[in-house]
Coordinates of C-alpha atoms in Angstrom, one line a residue:
X1 CA 51.7 105.0 179.8
X2 CA 51.3 106.8 176.5
X3 CA 51.0 104.8 173.4
X4 CA 51.3 105.5 169.7
X5 CA 47.9 105.7 168.1
X6 CA 47.5 105.4 164.4
X7 CA 45.1 108.0 163.0
X8 CA 44.7 107.2 159.5
X9 CA 46.9 105.4 157.0
X10 CA 50.6 105.9 156.6
X11 CA 50.5 104.1 153.2
X12 CA 51.0 107.4 151.5
X13 CA 54.5 108.9 151.4
X14 CA 55.6 112.5 151.5
X15 CA 57.1 112.2 148.3
X16 CA 55.9 110.7 144.9
X17 CA 58.0 108.5 142.6
X18 CA 59.7 111.5 141.0
X19 CA 60.8 112.7 144.4
X20 CA 58.6 115.7 144.3
X21 CA 56.8 116.8 147.5
X22 CA 53.2 115.9 147.9
X23 CA 51.2 118.7 149.7
X24 CA 50.1 117.9 153.3
X25 CA 46.4 118.5 152.2
X26 CA 46.4 115.2 150.5
X27 CA 48.0 113.2 153.5
X28 CA 46.1 111.4 156.1
X29 CA 46.5 112.4 159.7
X30 CA 50.0 111.7 161.0
X31 CA 50.9 109.7 164.0
X32 CA 50.1 111.5 167.3
X33 CA 50.9 110.9 170.9
X34 CA 47.9 110.0 173.0
X35 CA 47.2 108.6 176.5
X36 CA 45.6 105.2 177.0
X37 CA 42.0 105.0 177.0
X38 CA 40.2 106.4 180.0
X39 CA 43.3 108.5 181.1
X40 CA 43.6 112.2 180.8
X41 CA 46.4 113.8 178.8
X42 CA 49.4 114.5 180.9
X43 CA 52.0 117.3 181.3
X44 CA 54.5 114.5 180.4
X45 CA 52.9 114.1 177.0
X46 CA 53.1 117.7 176.3
X47 CA 56.7 117.8 177.3
X48 CA 57.2 114.9 175.0
X49 CA 55.7 116.7 172.0
X50 CA 57.9 119.6 172.8
X51 CA 61.0 117.4 172.9
X52 CA 59.9 115.8 169.6
X53 CA 59.6 119.3 168.0
X54 CA 63.1 120.1 169.3
X55 CA 64.3 117.0 167.7
X56 CA 62.9 117.9 164.3
X57 CA 64.3 121.4 164.5
X58 CA 67.8 119.9 165.4
X59 CA 67.3 117.6 162.2
X60 CA 66.7 120.7 160.2
X61 CA 69.8 122.5 161.4
X62 CA 72.0 119.6 160.6
X63 CA 70.7 119.2 157.0
X64 CA 73.7 119.5 154.4
X65 CA 71.7 118.7 151.2
X66 CA 68.1 118.4 149.7
X67 CA 67.8 114.7 150.5
X68 CA 68.4 115.3 154.2
X69 CA 66.1 118.2 154.2
X70 CA 63.3 115.9 152.8
X71 CA 63.9 113.3 155.5
X72 CA 63.7 115.9 158.1
X73 CA 60.6 117.4 156.4
X74 CA 59.1 113.9 156.4
X75 CA 59.6 113.8 160.3
X76 CA 57.9 117.2 160.6
X77 CA 54.9 116.0 158.7
X78 CA 54.7 112.7 160.6
X79 CA 54.5 114.4 164.0
X80 CA 52.2 117.1 162.7
X81 CA 54.5 120.0 163.3
X82 CA 54.0 121.5 159.7
X83 CA 51.4 123.9 161.1
X84 CA 53.6 125.0 164.0
X85 CA 54.7 128.5 163.1
X86 CA 58.2 128.2 164.6
X87 CA 58.9 124.7 162.9
X88 CA 57.4 125.7 159.6
X89 CA 59.4 128.9 159.5
X90 CA 62.6 127.0 160.2
X91 CA 61.9 124.5 157.6
X92 CA 61.4 127.2 155.0
X93 CA 64.4 129.2 156.1
X94 CA 66.7 126.2 155.8
X95 CA 65.2 125.2 152.3
X96 CA 65.2 128.9 150.9
X97 CA 68.4 130.3 152.2
X98 CA 71.0 127.3 152.2
X99 CA 73.5 127.2 149.5
X100 CA 72.1 123.8 148.4
X101 CA 68.4 124.5 148.9
X102 CA 65.6 124.7 146.3
X103 CA 63.3 127.6 145.8
X104 CA 60.8 125.4 144.0
X105 CA 60.7 123.1 147.0
X106 CA 60.6 126.2 149.4
X107 CA 57.6 127.5 147.3
X108 CA 55.8 124.4 148.1
X109 CA 56.5 124.6 151.8
X110 CA 55.5 128.3 151.9
X111 CA 52.1 127.3 150.1
X112 CA 51.3 124.9 152.9
X113 CA 51.6 127.4 155.8
X114 CA 48.1 128.2 156.6
X115 CA 48.8 131.9 157.4
X116 CA 52.3 133.0 156.4
X117 CA 53.5 136.1 158.1
X118 CA 56.0 139.1 157.4
X119 CA 58.9 136.7 158.4
X120 CA 57.9 133.9 155.9
X121 CA 57.5 136.4 153.1
X122 CA 60.8 138.1 153.8
X123 CA 62.3 134.5 153.7
X124 CA 60.9 133.9 150.3
X125 CA 62.0 137.3 149.0
X126 CA 65.6 136.6 150.2
X127 CA 65.4 133.1 148.6
X128 CA 64.2 134.3 145.3
X129 CA 66.8 137.1 145.1
X130 CA 69.6 134.5 146.0
X131 CA 68.3 132.4 143.3
X132 CA 68.2 135.3 140.8
X133 CA 64.5 135.1 140.4
X134 CA 63.8 138.7 140.8
X135 CA 60.5 138.9 139.1
X136 CA 59.2 136.2 141.5
X137 CA 60.2 138.2 144.4
X138 CA 58.3 141.3 143.1
X139 CA 55.2 139.2 142.2
X140 CA 55.1 137.7 145.7
X141 CA 55.3 141.3 147.2
X142 CA 52.1 142.1 145.4
X143 CA 50.5 139.0 147.0
X144 CA 51.7 140.2 150.3
X145 CA 50.0 143.5 149.8
X146 CA 46.8 141.9 148.6
X147 CA 46.7 139.7 151.8
X148 CA 47.1 142.8 153.9
X149 CA 50.3 141.5 155.6
X150 CA 52.3 144.5 156.7
X151 CA 56.1 144.7 155.6
X152 CA 58.8 145.5 158.1
X153 CA 62.3 147.2 157.7
X154 CA 63.6 144.0 156.4
X155 CA 61.3 143.7 153.5
X156 CA 62.5 146.6 151.5
X157 CA 66.1 146.3 151.2
X158 CA 65.9 142.8 149.6
X159 CA 63.0 144.0 147.2
X160 CA 65.1 147.1 146.2
X161 CA 68.1 144.9 145.5
X162 CA 65.8 142.9 143.1
X163 CA 64.8 146.1 141.4
X164 CA 68.4 147.1 141.1
X165 CA 69.4 143.9 139.4
X166 CA 66.5 144.2 137.0
X167 CA 67.0 148.0 136.5
X168 CA 63.2 148.1 137.4
X169 CA 63.1 151.9 138.1
X170 CA 59.3 152.3 138.2
X171 CA 58.9 149.3 140.6
X172 CA 61.7 150.6 142.7
X173 CA 60.1 154.0 143.0
X174 CA 56.8 152.3 144.0
X175 CA 58.6 150.4 146.8
X176 CA 60.2 153.7 147.8
X177 CA 56.8 155.3 148.2
X178 CA 55.5 152.4 150.2
X179 CA 58.5 152.7 152.5
X180 CA 57.9 156.2 153.1
X181 CA 54.1 155.6 153.7
X182 CA 55.0 152.9 156.3
X183 CA 57.7 155.1 158.1
X184 CA 60.7 153.3 157.0
X185 CA 62.2 156.3 155.1
X186 CA 64.9 157.0 157.8
X187 CA 66.0 153.4 158.2
X188 CA 69.6 153.1 157.5
X189 CA 69.4 149.7 155.5
X190 CA 66.4 151.0 153.4
X191 CA 68.3 154.2 152.6
X192 CA 71.4 152.2 151.5
X193 CA 69.3 150.0 149.3
X194 CA 67.7 153.0 147.7
X195 CA 71.1 154.5 146.9
X196 CA 72.1 151.2 145.3
X197 CA 68.7 150.8 143.3
X198 CA 68.7 154.5 141.9
X199 CA 72.3 154.3 141.0
X200 CA 71.9 150.8 139.2
X201 CA 68.9 152.4 137.3
X202 CA 71.0 155.3 136.3
X203 CA 69.2 157.8 138.3
X204 CA 72.3 159.4 140.1
X205 CA 70.2 162.6 141.1
X206 CA 67.8 160.5 143.1
X207 CA 70.5 158.3 144.4
X208 CA 72.5 161.4 145.7
X209 CA 69.3 163.0 147.2
X210 CA 68.8 160.0 149.4
X211 CA 72.4 160.0 150.5
X212 CA 72.3 163.8 151.2
X213 CA 69.2 163.4 153.3
X214 CA 70.6 160.7 155.6
X215 CA 71.1 161.6 159.2
X216 CA 73.4 158.6 159.8
X217 CA 75.8 157.1 157.2
X218 CA 77.9 153.8 157.4
X219 CA 80.3 152.4 155.0
X220 CA 77.7 150.8 153.0
X221 CA 76.2 154.2 152.3
X222 CA 79.5 155.6 151.0
X223 CA 80.1 152.5 149.0
X224 CA 76.8 152.6 147.4
X225 CA 77.0 156.3 146.3
X226 CA 80.7 155.9 145.0
X227 CA 79.7 152.8 143.1
X228 CA 76.6 154.7 141.6
X229 CA 78.9 157.6 140.3
X230 CA 81.5 155.1 139.1
X231 CA 79.0 153.0 137.1
X232 CA 77.8 156.1 135.2
X233 CA 81.3 157.3 134.3
X234 CA 81.4 160.1 136.8
X235 CA 84.9 159.2 138.0
X236 CA 86.0 162.5 139.3
X237 CA 82.9 162.7 141.4
X238 CA 83.5 159.1 142.6
X239 CA 87.1 159.9 143.8
X240 CA 85.9 163.1 145.5
X241 CA 83.4 161.0 147.4
X242 CA 86.0 158.5 148.3
X243 CA 88.2 161.3 149.6
X244 CA 85.3 162.7 151.6
X245 CA 84.7 159.3 153.1
X246 CA 88.3 159.0 154.1
X247 CA 88.2 162.5 155.8
X248 CA 85.4 161.4 158.0
X249 CA 87.5 158.7 159.4
X250 CA 85.8 155.8 157.5
X251 CA 89.1 154.4 155.9
X252 CA 88.3 150.9 156.9
X253 CA 86.0 150.5 153.8
X254 CA 84.7 147.4 152.2
X255 CA 87.0 145.9 149.5
X256 CA 84.4 146.7 146.9
X257 CA 84.8 150.5 147.7
X258 CA 88.5 150.3 147.3
X259 CA 87.9 148.5 143.9
X260 CA 85.5 151.1 142.9
X261 CA 87.9 154.0 143.8
X262 CA 90.8 152.2 141.8
X263 CA 88.5 152.0 138.8
X264 CA 87.8 155.6 138.8
X265 CA 91.6 156.2 139.1
X266 CA 92.1 153.9 136.2
X267 CA 89.7 155.8 134.0
X268 CA 91.1 159.3 134.9
X269 CA 94.7 158.2 134.8
X270 CA 94.8 159.7 138.4
X271 CA 98.1 158.0 139.6
X272 CA 98.5 160.1 142.8
X273 CA 94.8 159.2 143.9
X274 CA 95.6 155.6 143.0
X275 CA 98.7 155.5 145.3
X276 CA 96.6 156.9 148.0
X277 CA 93.9 154.2 147.7
X278 CA 96.8 151.6 147.6
X279 CA 98.2 152.9 150.8
X280 CA 94.7 152.7 152.5
X281 CA 94.4 149.1 151.3
X282 CA 97.8 148.1 152.8
X283 CA 96.9 149.8 156.2
X284 CA 93.3 148.4 156.4
X285 CA 93.4 144.9 154.8
X286 CA 95.9 142.5 155.9
X287 CA 95.6 140.1 152.8
X288 CA 94.5 141.3 149.6
X289 CA 92.3 138.9 147.5
X290 CA 92.8 138.2 143.7
X291 CA 90.2 140.8 142.6
X292 CA 91.7 143.6 144.6
X293 CA 95.2 142.7 143.5
X294 CA 93.9 142.7 140.0
X295 CA 92.3 146.0 140.2
X296 CA 95.5 147.4 141.6
X297 CA 97.5 146.2 138.6
X298 CA 94.8 147.6 136.3
X299 CA 95.1 150.9 138.0
X300 CA 98.9 151.1 137.7
X301 CA 98.8 150.0 134.1
X302 CA 96.3 152.5 133.1
X303 CA 97.9 155.2 134.9
X304 CA 101.2 154.7 133.1
X305 CA 103.0 152.6 135.7
X306 CA 103.3 149.5 133.6
X307 CA 106.5 148.4 135.4
X308 CA 104.7 148.6 138.8
X309 CA 101.7 146.6 137.3
X310 CA 104.1 144.0 136.2
X311 CA 105.9 143.8 139.5
X312 CA 102.6 143.4 141.4
X313 CA 101.5 140.6 138.8
X314 CA 104.6 138.7 139.2
X315 CA 104.4 138.8 143.0
X316 CA 100.8 137.5 143.0
X317 CA 100.8 134.0 144.7
X318 CA 97.3 133.1 143.0
X319 CA 96.5 134.2 139.5
X320 CA 93.4 133.7 137.6
X321 CA 92.0 134.3 134.1
X322 CA 91.1 137.9 134.9
X323 CA 94.6 138.7 136.3
X324 CA 96.2 137.3 133.0
X325 CA 93.6 139.1 130.9
X326 CA 94.4 142.5 132.5
X327 CA 98.1 142.0 132.2
X328 CA 97.9 140.9 128.5
X329 CA 95.6 143.8 127.6
X330 CA 97.7 146.2 129.6
X331 CA 100.9 145.3 127.9
X332 CA 99.2 145.6 124.4
X333 CA 98.0 149.1 125.4
X334 CA 101.6 150.1 126.2
X335 CA 103.0 148.8 122.9
X336 CA 104.8 145.9 124.6
X337 CA 103.0 143.4 122.3
X338 CA 105.6 140.7 122.3
X339 CA 105.5 140.6 126.1
X340 CA 101.8 140.4 126.0
X341 CA 102.0 137.3 123.7
X342 CA 104.6 135.8 126.2
X343 CA 102.2 136.3 129.1
X344 CA 99.6 134.4 127.0
X345 CA 102.0 131.6 126.6
X346 CA 102.6 131.6 130.3
X347 CA 98.7 131.3 130.9
X348 CA 98.6 128.2 128.6
X349 CA 101.6 126.7 130.5
X350 CA 99.9 127.4 133.8
X351 CA 97.0 125.2 132.5
X352 CA 94.4 127.8 133.1
X353 CA 91.4 127.8 130.9
X354 CA 91.3 130.3 128.0
X355 CA 88.2 132.4 127.5
X356 CA 87.1 134.8 124.7
X357 CA 88.2 138.0 126.7
X358 CA 91.7 136.7 126.8
X359 CA 91.8 136.4 123.2
X360 CA 90.5 139.8 122.8
X361 CA 93.7 141.1 124.5
X362 CA 95.9 138.8 122.4
X363 CA 94.3 139.9 119.1
X364 CA 94.7 143.6 120.3
X365 CA 98.3 143.1 120.8
X366 CA 98.8 141.8 117.3
X367 CA 96.8 144.7 116.0
X368 CA 98.8 147.4 117.8
X369 CA 102.2 145.8 116.6
X370 CA 101.1 145.3 113.1
X371 CA 101.4 141.4 113.4
X372 CA 98.9 140.6 110.7
X373 CA 100.1 137.1 110.2
X374 CA 100.4 136.2 113.9
X375 CA 96.8 137.7 114.4
X376 CA 95.4 135.4 111.7
X377 CA 97.2 132.5 113.5
X378 CA 95.8 133.2 116.9
X379 CA 92.3 133.8 115.4
X380 CA 92.3 130.3 113.9
X381 CA 94.0 128.8 117.1
X382 CA 91.1 130.4 119.2
X383 CA 88.5 128.6 117.0
X384 CA 90.0 125.3 116.3
X385 CA 92.3 124.6 119.2
X386 CA 90.3 126.2 122.1
X387 CA 86.9 125.7 120.6
X388 CA 85.9 129.5 121.2
X389 CA 83.4 130.9 118.6
X390 CA 84.6 134.4 117.6
X391 CA 82.4 137.2 119.0
X392 CA 81.8 140.6 117.5
X393 CA 84.7 141.8 119.6
X394 CA 87.0 139.4 118.0
X395 CA 86.0 140.2 114.5
X396 CA 86.4 143.9 115.5
X397 CA 90.0 143.2 116.5
X398 CA 90.6 141.6 113.2
X399 CA 89.2 144.5 111.3
X400 CA 91.3 146.8 113.2
X401 CA 94.4 144.5 112.6
X402 CA 93.9 144.6 108.9
X403 CA 92.7 148.3 108.8
X404 CA 95.9 149.6 110.7
X405 CA 98.0 147.7 108.2
X406 CA 96.2 149.2 105.2
X407 CA 94.7 146.0 104.1
X408 CA 91.2 147.7 103.7
X409 CA 89.9 145.3 100.9
X410 CA 90.7 142.4 103.2
X411 CA 89.0 143.9 106.1
X412 CA 85.9 144.6 104.0
X413 CA 85.8 141.0 102.7
X414 CA 86.0 139.7 106.3
X415 CA 83.2 141.9 107.4
X416 CA 81.0 140.6 104.5
X417 CA 81.8 137.0 105.4
X418 CA 81.2 137.2 109.0
X419 CA 78.6 134.6 110.3
X420 CA 77.0 137.3 112.5
X421 CA 75.6 140.7 111.6
X422 CA 78.3 143.4 111.8
X423 CA 77.5 146.1 114.2
X424 CA 78.2 149.7 114.2
X425 CA 81.4 149.3 115.9
X426 CA 82.8 147.2 113.1
X427 CA 81.9 149.6 110.5
X428 CA 83.1 152.6 112.4
X429 CA 86.6 150.8 112.8
X430 CA 86.7 150.4 109.0
X431 CA 85.7 154.0 108.4
X432 CA 88.5 155.2 110.8
X433 CA 91.0 153.1 109.0
X434 CA 89.9 154.5 105.7
X435 CA 90.4 158.0 107.0
X436 CA 94.0 157.1 108.0
X437 CA 94.8 155.5 104.6
X438 CA 92.9 158.0 102.7
X439 CA 90.5 155.3 101.0
X440 CA 87.3 157.3 100.2
X441 CA 85.8 154.5 98.2
X442 CA 85.7 151.9 100.9
X443 CA 85.0 154.7 103.5
X444 CA 81.9 155.5 101.7
X445 CA 80.8 151.9 101.6
X446 CA 81.3 151.7 105.4
X447 CA 79.6 154.9 106.1
X448 CA 76.6 153.8 104.1
X449 CA 76.4 150.7 106.2
X450 CA 76.5 152.7 109.3
X451 CA 73.6 154.8 108.1
X452 CA 71.6 151.6 107.4
X453 CA 72.1 150.7 111.1
X454 CA 70.5 154.0 112.0
X455 CA 73.6 155.0 114.0
X456 CA 73.2 158.4 115.4
X457 CA 76.9 158.6 116.7
X458 CA 78.2 162.0 115.8
X459 CA 81.7 160.7 115.1
X460 CA 80.4 158.8 112.1
X461 CA 79.4 162.0 110.5
X462 CA 82.7 163.8 111.6
X463 CA 85.0 161.0 110.2
X464 CA 83.2 160.8 106.8
X465 CA 83.0 164.7 106.7
X466 CA 86.8 164.8 107.5
X467 CA 87.4 162.3 104.6
X468 CA 85.6 164.6 102.2
X469 CA 87.5 167.6 103.5
X470 CA 90.9 166.0 103.0
X471 CA 89.7 165.1 99.4
X472 CA 88.8 168.8 99.0
X473 CA 85.0 167.9 98.2
X474 CA 83.5 170.7 100.2
X475 CA 80.1 170.2 98.8
X476 CA 80.0 166.8 100.3
X477 CA 81.3 168.2 103.5
X478 CA 78.4 170.6 103.8
X479 CA 75.8 167.9 102.9
X480 CA 77.2 165.5 105.6
X481 CA 77.3 168.2 108.1
X482 CA 73.7 169.3 107.5
X483 CA 72.6 165.6 107.9
X484 CA 74.5 165.5 111.2
X485 CA 72.8 168.7 112.3
X486 CA 69.4 167.2 111.7
X487 CA 69.8 163.6 112.7
X488 CA 72.2 163.5 115.8
X489 CA 72.7 165.2 119.1
X490 CA 75.7 167.5 119.9
X491 CA 79.0 165.7 119.6
X492 CA 80.9 165.2 122.7
X493 CA 83.8 167.5 122.3
X494 CA 87.5 166.1 122.5
X495 CA 89.1 166.7 125.8
X496 CA 92.4 166.1 127.6
X497 CA 92.9 165.3 131.2
X498 CA 96.1 166.1 133.3
X499 CA 96.8 165.2 136.9
X500 CA 98.9 167.8 138.7
X501 CA 99.4 167.9 142.4
X502 CA 96.7 165.3 143.1
X503 CA 94.1 167.2 141.1
X504 CA 92.8 166.3 137.7
X505 CA 92.3 169.3 135.2
X506 CA 90.2 169.0 132.0
X507 CA 91.0 170.9 128.7
X508 CA 89.0 171.2 125.5
X509 CA 90.2 172.9 122.3
X510 CA 90.4 176.7 122.4
X511 CA 89.7 176.5 126.1
X512 CA 89.6 179.9 127.9
X513 CA 87.7 178.8 130.9
X514 CA 90.7 178.1 133.3
X515 CA 91.9 180.6 135.8
X516 CA 95.4 180.3 134.4
X517 CA 94.4 180.7 130.9
X518 CA 96.6 183.6 130.2
X519 CA 99.6 181.8 131.6
X520 CA 98.8 178.7 129.5
X521 CA 98.6 180.6 126.2
X522 CA 101.7 182.5 127.0
X523 CA 103.4 179.0 127.5
X524 CA 102.0 178.0 124.1
X525 CA 103.7 181.0 122.5
X526 CA 107.0 180.1 124.1
X527 CA 106.7 176.4 123.1
X528 CA 106.0 177.5 119.4
X529 CA 108.9 179.8 119.4
X530 CA 111.3 176.8 120.5
X531 CA 109.7 174.5 118.1
X532 CA 110.5 176.7 115.1
X533 CA 114.1 176.2 115.9
X534 CA 113.8 172.4 116.0
X535 CA 112.1 172.3 112.5
X536 CA 108.6 171.7 113.5
X537 CA 105.9 172.8 111.0
X538 CA 102.2 172.7 111.8
X539 CA 100.4 170.1 109.8
X540 CA 97.4 172.2 108.7
X541 CA 95.9 169.2 106.8
X542 CA 94.6 168.1 110.1
X543 CA 92.4 171.3 110.3
X544 CA 89.3 170.1 108.2
X545 CA 87.5 173.4 107.7
X546 CA 87.5 175.7 104.8
X547 CA 89.6 178.6 106.2
X548 CA 92.9 180.1 105.2
X549 CA 96.4 178.7 106.3
X550 CA 96.9 181.4 109.3
X551 CA 93.6 180.5 110.7
X552 CA 94.3 176.9 110.6
X553 CA 97.5 177.5 112.5
X554 CA 95.5 179.3 115.3
X555 CA 93.2 176.4 115.5
X556 CA 95.9 173.9 115.7
X557 CA 98.0 175.5 118.5
X558 CA 95.1 175.5 120.9
X559 CA 94.1 171.8 120.7
X560 CA 93.4 170.3 124.1
X561 CA 96.4 168.1 124.4
X562 CA 98.7 171.1 123.7
X563 CA 96.8 173.2 126.4
X564 CA 97.3 170.3 128.9
X565 CA 100.9 169.9 128.1
X566 CA 101.5 173.7 128.5
X567 CA 99.6 173.6 131.8
X568 CA 101.7 170.7 133.1
X569 CA 105.1 172.4 132.1
X570 CA 104.0 175.4 134.2
X571 CA 102.8 173.5 137.2
X572 CA 105.2 170.7 137.6
X573 CA 108.9 170.7 138.5
X574 CA 111.7 170.4 135.9
X575 CA 112.1 166.8 134.5
X576 CA 108.7 165.6 136.1
X577 CA 106.8 163.1 133.9
X578 CA 103.5 164.4 132.3
X579 CA 100.6 162.1 132.0
X580 CA 97.6 163.0 129.9
X581 CA 94.4 161.1 129.0
X582 CA 92.3 161.7 126.0
X583 CA 88.7 160.7 125.1
X584 CA 89.5 160.8 121.4
X585 CA 92.3 159.8 119.0
X586 CA 94.9 162.5 118.7
X587 CA 95.6 164.1 115.5
X588 CA 98.9 163.5 113.6
X589 CA 99.9 167.1 114.3
X590 CA 99.7 166.7 118.1
X591 CA 101.6 163.4 117.9
X592 CA 104.5 165.2 116.0
X593 CA 104.2 168.1 118.3
X594 CA 104.4 166.1 121.4
X595 CA 107.5 164.3 120.2
X596 CA 109.3 167.5 119.6
X597 CA 108.2 168.8 123.2
X598 CA 109.8 165.8 124.8
X599 CA 113.1 166.6 123.4
X600 CA 113.0 170.4 124.0
X601 CA 111.9 170.3 127.6
X602 CA 113.4 166.9 128.4
X603 CA 110.1 165.5 129.6
X604 CA 108.6 162.0 129.4
X605 CA 105.2 162.6 128.2
X606 CA 102.6 159.9 128.2
X607 CA 99.3 160.4 126.3
X608 CA 96.6 157.6 126.8
X609 CA 94.0 157.3 124.2
X610 CA 91.1 155.0 124.6
X611 CA 92.8 151.6 123.8
X612 CA 96.6 152.8 123.6
X613 CA 99.3 154.4 125.4
X614 CA 101.8 156.8 123.7
X615 CA 105.2 157.2 125.5
X616 CA 107.0 160.0 124.2
X617 CA 110.7 160.4 125.1
X618 CA 113.8 161.9 123.4
X619 CA 111.7 162.8 120.3
X620 CA 110.4 159.1 119.7
X621 CA 107.1 157.5 120.5
X622 CA 106.6 154.0 121.8
X623 CA 103.9 153.4 119.0
X624 CA 106.7 153.8 116.3
X625 CA 104.2 156.2 114.5
X626 CA 101.9 153.1 114.0
X627 CA 98.7 153.7 115.5

């Protein structure tokens, strides 16, 4: 009958006093099963060892925390199974990939494996990426290469994911080259990971090239390429890809793909596309989670369907910080600032935690409504009641609040008293306010501070140049524009987007590129004829170039917003609403012009700027001319 034989001392434990693991190299030999003296080892003994190994594996699978894992590990060491490839791999997998595991402990286990293979390396890669230790995963890959251990098709997806999170383009390209060399170029999972990696690194051409050369694509392929375009602001391309995916019958997309498509619709103001995505969601997903519902609310709000957004918000069974934040910011964008503050009160009543993002929306609501005293109240409340230290965004909201109200000296004093260094956005906000209120003195101070920050944003030069032009200081205008020419890249021109029959059209000022440009300019001529009878007079002070009045009027009438309105009037039915998105703030003349058009043609016209919606109806605007 077999007996337990003690080979060495068991005085040493597997763990020291601090609970850290001691390597097996310092342990004495564990207990082993051996037959009595003079008897050969039997098959029953081998069977007993196998059964004991199975017991250890079962212990590992039942582990629910690190303490239980350590106990199971002690049993593995006790019976000498730490060098069993199967047992060691299972031990490593449980430690590295469990939600409660420890990568430091897993690394020690890994180092005790005499000859780790591809599986063990892949397990460590996955564990490091799960633990957000991307650099460790890439360094370990270098060790794998030095040891001459050949990767497999499961190696590269996880390493490319690490590169994507680090935006490590060079390392990602090297992995791509290794994958090609080893014949994994056509593997679907590797290709999907390459699409994601190149997209996260901003190399959309490379991402698209991988996608185009795929023989087989799945939902993850489409999700990756749409997300890549969306992250780079290529929203029209993102929507086109989503529609191509749907046309191929891949409507049962991942929730993340729907969220990406809704984000693109939000940025473009493409309501019809947004409704299509919403319909696909309802057909393919039985229960929408909070993130998807919040994305839908955001899309409807930013596509000028604020009431639909409110309806969806009120019907949500579960709401979180993000849901409230989107609703508060959305109401502020639409000029419904008192409602935004009411929703903030509801958030507090629900007992949800308030964060810095929520307060950005609250302060924006105060800014858009000119609620200066309320803005100061909430700013103080944020610091002293909720213990939130103001960030640069909060100070930016306060500068905007005071700047809109014409309190430029107070805004300048606040900037100078900030405990954090003001950035270019803060100074640019003040410069813009100075232009609106024609305060050249403070505007020059703010512009000088922008120069000291080495800001190369063309809009800085444009605003200051326009301020000098309004003051008739043409020599200064020439100087600023000369500096602009030598120090900055070309300015992104102002443009307007309008959605007509599920297609988004883009217009720039003086645009002659559209196939219908003759009809558009004929419509502009008709609109101006009607406007004369309503008392409209072009505000040529908005044309800040040194030309005669007639030429200024010609420049004014072909602003991108007016071209977009003319096109929409031609292409949409009588009484249909018109929705326009702009990348820059509209000029005063376009604002007045659009109010008149809403009366003459009996249309509701919505113009979305970066952070504000203007709802024109019956000759009035929701901003009450305060923007």
